[in-house]
Each structure stands twice: as C-alpha cells, then as structure tokens.
Short mmCIF file of C-alpha atoms in Angstrom, two decimals:
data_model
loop_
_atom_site.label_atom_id
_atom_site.label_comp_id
_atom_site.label_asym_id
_atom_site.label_seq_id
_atom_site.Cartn_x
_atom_site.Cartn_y
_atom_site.Cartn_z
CA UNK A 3 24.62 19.73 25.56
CA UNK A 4 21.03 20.85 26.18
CA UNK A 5 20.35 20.74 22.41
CA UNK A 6 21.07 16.72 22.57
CA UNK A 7 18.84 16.02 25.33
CA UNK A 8 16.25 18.70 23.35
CA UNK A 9 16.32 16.43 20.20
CA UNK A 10 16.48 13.40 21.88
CA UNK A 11 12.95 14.89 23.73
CA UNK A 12 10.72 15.88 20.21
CA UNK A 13 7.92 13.93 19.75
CA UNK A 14 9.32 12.21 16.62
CA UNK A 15 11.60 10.38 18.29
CA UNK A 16 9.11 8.36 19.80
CA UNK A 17 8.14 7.15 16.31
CA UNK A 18 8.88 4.06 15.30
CA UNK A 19 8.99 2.98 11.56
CA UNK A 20 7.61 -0.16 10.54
CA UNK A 21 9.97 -2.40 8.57
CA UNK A 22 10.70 -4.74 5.82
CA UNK A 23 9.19 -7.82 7.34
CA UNK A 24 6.27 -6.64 9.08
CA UNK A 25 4.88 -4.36 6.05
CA UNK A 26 5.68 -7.58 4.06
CA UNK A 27 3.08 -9.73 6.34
CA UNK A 28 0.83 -6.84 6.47
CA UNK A 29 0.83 -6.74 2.66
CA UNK A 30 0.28 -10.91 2.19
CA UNK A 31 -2.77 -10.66 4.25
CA UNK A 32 -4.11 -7.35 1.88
CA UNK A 33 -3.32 -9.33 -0.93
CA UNK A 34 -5.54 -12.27 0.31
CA UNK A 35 -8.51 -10.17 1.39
CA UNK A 36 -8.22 -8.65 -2.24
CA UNK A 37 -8.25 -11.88 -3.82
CA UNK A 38 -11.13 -13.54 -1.98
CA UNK A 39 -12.97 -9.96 -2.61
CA UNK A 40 -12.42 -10.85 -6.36
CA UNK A 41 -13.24 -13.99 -6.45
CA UNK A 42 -16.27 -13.29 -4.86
CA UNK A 43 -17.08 -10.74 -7.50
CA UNK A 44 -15.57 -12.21 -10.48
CA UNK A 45 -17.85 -15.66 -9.80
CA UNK A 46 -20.58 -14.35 -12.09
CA UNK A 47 -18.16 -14.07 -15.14
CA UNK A 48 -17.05 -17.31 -14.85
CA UNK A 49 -21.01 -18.45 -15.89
CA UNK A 50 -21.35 -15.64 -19.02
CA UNK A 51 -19.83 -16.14 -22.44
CA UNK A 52 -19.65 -20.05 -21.85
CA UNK A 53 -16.25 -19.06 -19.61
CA UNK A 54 -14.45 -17.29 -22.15
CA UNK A 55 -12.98 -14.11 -21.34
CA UNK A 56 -14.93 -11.06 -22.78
CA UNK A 57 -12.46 -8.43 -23.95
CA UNK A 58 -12.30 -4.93 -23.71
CA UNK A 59 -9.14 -3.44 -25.69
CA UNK A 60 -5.97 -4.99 -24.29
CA UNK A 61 -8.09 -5.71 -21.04
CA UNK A 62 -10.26 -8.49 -20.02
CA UNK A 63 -13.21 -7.66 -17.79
CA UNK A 64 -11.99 -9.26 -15.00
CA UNK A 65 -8.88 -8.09 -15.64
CA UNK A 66 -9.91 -4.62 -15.19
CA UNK A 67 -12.64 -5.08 -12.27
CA UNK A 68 -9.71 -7.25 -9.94
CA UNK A 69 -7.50 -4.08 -10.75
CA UNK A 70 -9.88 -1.76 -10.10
CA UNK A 71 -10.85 -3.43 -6.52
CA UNK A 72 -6.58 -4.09 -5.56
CA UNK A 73 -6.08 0.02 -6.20
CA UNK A 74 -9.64 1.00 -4.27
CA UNK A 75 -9.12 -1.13 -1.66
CA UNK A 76 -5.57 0.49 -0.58
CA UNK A 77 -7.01 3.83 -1.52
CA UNK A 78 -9.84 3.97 0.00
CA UNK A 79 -8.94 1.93 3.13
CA UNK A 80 -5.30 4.15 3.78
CA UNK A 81 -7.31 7.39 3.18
CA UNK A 82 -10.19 6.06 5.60
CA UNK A 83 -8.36 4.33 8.35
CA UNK A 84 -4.91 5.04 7.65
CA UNK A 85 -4.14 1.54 7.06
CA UNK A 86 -5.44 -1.73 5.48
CA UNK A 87 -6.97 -4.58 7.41
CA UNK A 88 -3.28 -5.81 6.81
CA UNK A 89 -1.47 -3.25 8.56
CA UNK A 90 -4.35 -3.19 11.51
CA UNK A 91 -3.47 -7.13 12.29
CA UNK A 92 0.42 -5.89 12.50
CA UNK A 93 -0.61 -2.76 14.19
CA UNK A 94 0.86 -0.28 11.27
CA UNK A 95 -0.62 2.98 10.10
CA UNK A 96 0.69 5.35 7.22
CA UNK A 97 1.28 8.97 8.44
CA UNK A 98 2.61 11.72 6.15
CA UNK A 99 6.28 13.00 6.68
CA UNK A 100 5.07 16.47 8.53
CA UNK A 101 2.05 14.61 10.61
CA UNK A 102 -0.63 16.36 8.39
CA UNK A 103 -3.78 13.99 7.71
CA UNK A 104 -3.43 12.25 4.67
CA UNK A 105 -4.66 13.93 1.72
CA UNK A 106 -6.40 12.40 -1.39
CA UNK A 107 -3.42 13.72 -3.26
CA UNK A 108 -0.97 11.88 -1.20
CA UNK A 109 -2.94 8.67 -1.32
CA UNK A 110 -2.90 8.56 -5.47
CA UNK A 111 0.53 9.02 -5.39
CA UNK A 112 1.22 6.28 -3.08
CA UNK A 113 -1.40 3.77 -3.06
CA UNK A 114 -2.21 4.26 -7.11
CA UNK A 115 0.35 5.39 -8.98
CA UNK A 116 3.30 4.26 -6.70
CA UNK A 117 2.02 0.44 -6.21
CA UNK A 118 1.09 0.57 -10.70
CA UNK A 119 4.43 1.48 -10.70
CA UNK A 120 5.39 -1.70 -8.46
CA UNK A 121 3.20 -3.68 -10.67
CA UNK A 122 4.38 -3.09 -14.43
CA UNK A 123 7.36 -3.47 -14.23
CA UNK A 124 8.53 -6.29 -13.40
CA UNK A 125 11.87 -5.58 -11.84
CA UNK A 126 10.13 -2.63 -10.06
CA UNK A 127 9.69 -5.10 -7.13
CA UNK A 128 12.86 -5.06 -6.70
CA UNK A 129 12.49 -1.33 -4.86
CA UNK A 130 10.37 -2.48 -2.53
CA UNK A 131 13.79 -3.63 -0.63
CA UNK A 132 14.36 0.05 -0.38
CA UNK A 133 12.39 -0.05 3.12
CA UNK A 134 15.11 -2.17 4.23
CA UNK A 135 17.90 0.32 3.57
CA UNK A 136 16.48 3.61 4.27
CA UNK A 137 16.70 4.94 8.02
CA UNK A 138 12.59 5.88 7.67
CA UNK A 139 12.17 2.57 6.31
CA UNK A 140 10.42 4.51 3.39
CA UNK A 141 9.30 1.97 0.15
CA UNK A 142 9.76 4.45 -3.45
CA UNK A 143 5.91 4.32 -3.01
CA UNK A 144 6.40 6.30 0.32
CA UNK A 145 8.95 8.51 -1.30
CA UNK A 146 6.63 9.30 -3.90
CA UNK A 147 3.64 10.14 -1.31
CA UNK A 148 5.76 11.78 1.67
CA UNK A 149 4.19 8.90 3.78
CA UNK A 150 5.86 6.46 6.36
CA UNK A 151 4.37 3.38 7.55
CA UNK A 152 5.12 3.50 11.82
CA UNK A 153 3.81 1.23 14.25
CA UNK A 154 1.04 2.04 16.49
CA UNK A 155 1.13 2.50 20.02
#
C-alpha cells in the first residue's frame, strides 16, 4: 500500500500533457505568424523577374525561403523558449521524456525532420491524431524526439 500512495506522490504525476485540441490551436496560430513572417519577406520577389517565379532545381525561391523560415521558426523558438508563440498563448511547453533540457539533437528530430515528415506525405497528417490516442498525448514527431508537449503551471 505505501508504494501506491509513493507513485501517486512523484513529481510526474503532477504533469499534465497537452492534448489534441489545444496543440491544434497552438499550431493554427504558429502557422499564421509563419505566414505573415513570409509574406513579409517574400514581398520583394513578387516585384523581380516581372512576378514570375525564379527557379532553383525543383524549388522556387520562395519556395525554399517560406520553408526555410516554417522549420527555423519551430527550431529555433522550441530550442529557445521551449515553445512557439503558439504554445505560449495556450500555455504549452515541450519537455523531453527524462526532464533533461532540450538538446539541439532532440529539436532536429522533432521540429525538422519529424514535422518534413508531416509535410511530404500527404497522408502523414493523418498521425498527427496519434496525440489523441496515446496516454502521453505524444504526436510521431514527439516519439521521434523523446519530447511531450505539457501544460504550464
């Protein structure tokens, strides 16, 4: 009996995991701060080459620049703050599984390579439900990074 009430003491237990809803706001407002971030910087291209999109390989220029800005933003903004401006409105943070601050290699493997993931294919998006299944409320993205997403206190 005293191992119940130990467990039921541990710090963890006071976490609480953020879930399918709330990281979906949180993610709706990133993706409108990213999008009025490049459309801000994008303006200029709009004005060279008459308009026409100036190609590099199978990329366009702005193509590669909005791409570049979505995956820095949640990079550098998780590894910085530990959330997006997103996640601060819904009061969310990402912590890794053992409560360790969040290393660079964590971060690629969540915010980069997890969300590119997300992003070609198409039916990827589809895991992003996992968050509603799992009992950490983990996305594949978390998986991938040994992250959760909790809600702040």
């Amino acid at each position: 009996m005293t191992n119940e009430i130990n467990t039921a003491l541990t710090p963890t237990s006071s976490i609480q995991y953020a879930g399918f809803w709330m990281r979906f706001w949180a993610y709706l407002v990133d993706l409108i701060i990213v999008l009025s971030i490049n459309g801000i910087l994008l303006v200029p291209f709009h004005f060279m080459e008459n308009g026409f999109n100036m190609d590099i390989g199978f990329w366009t220029v702005t193509g590669a620049i909005s791409s570049i800005v979505f995956y820095l933003y949640f990079l550098l903004m998780t590894k910085f703050y530990n959330q997006t401006l997103g996640k601060m409105i819904f009061g969310l943070r990402v912590i890794r599984e053992d409560s360790q601050s969040l290393s660079w290699s964590d971060l690629l493997f969540r915010e980069v390579i997890g969300r590119f993931i997300h992003r070609v294919f198409f039916i990827a998006v589809l895991l992003y439900l996992f968050v509603a299944f799992t009992t950490e409320k983990q996305g594949i993205h978390d998986m991938i990074g040994n992250t959760r997403v909790v809600i702040e206190k």
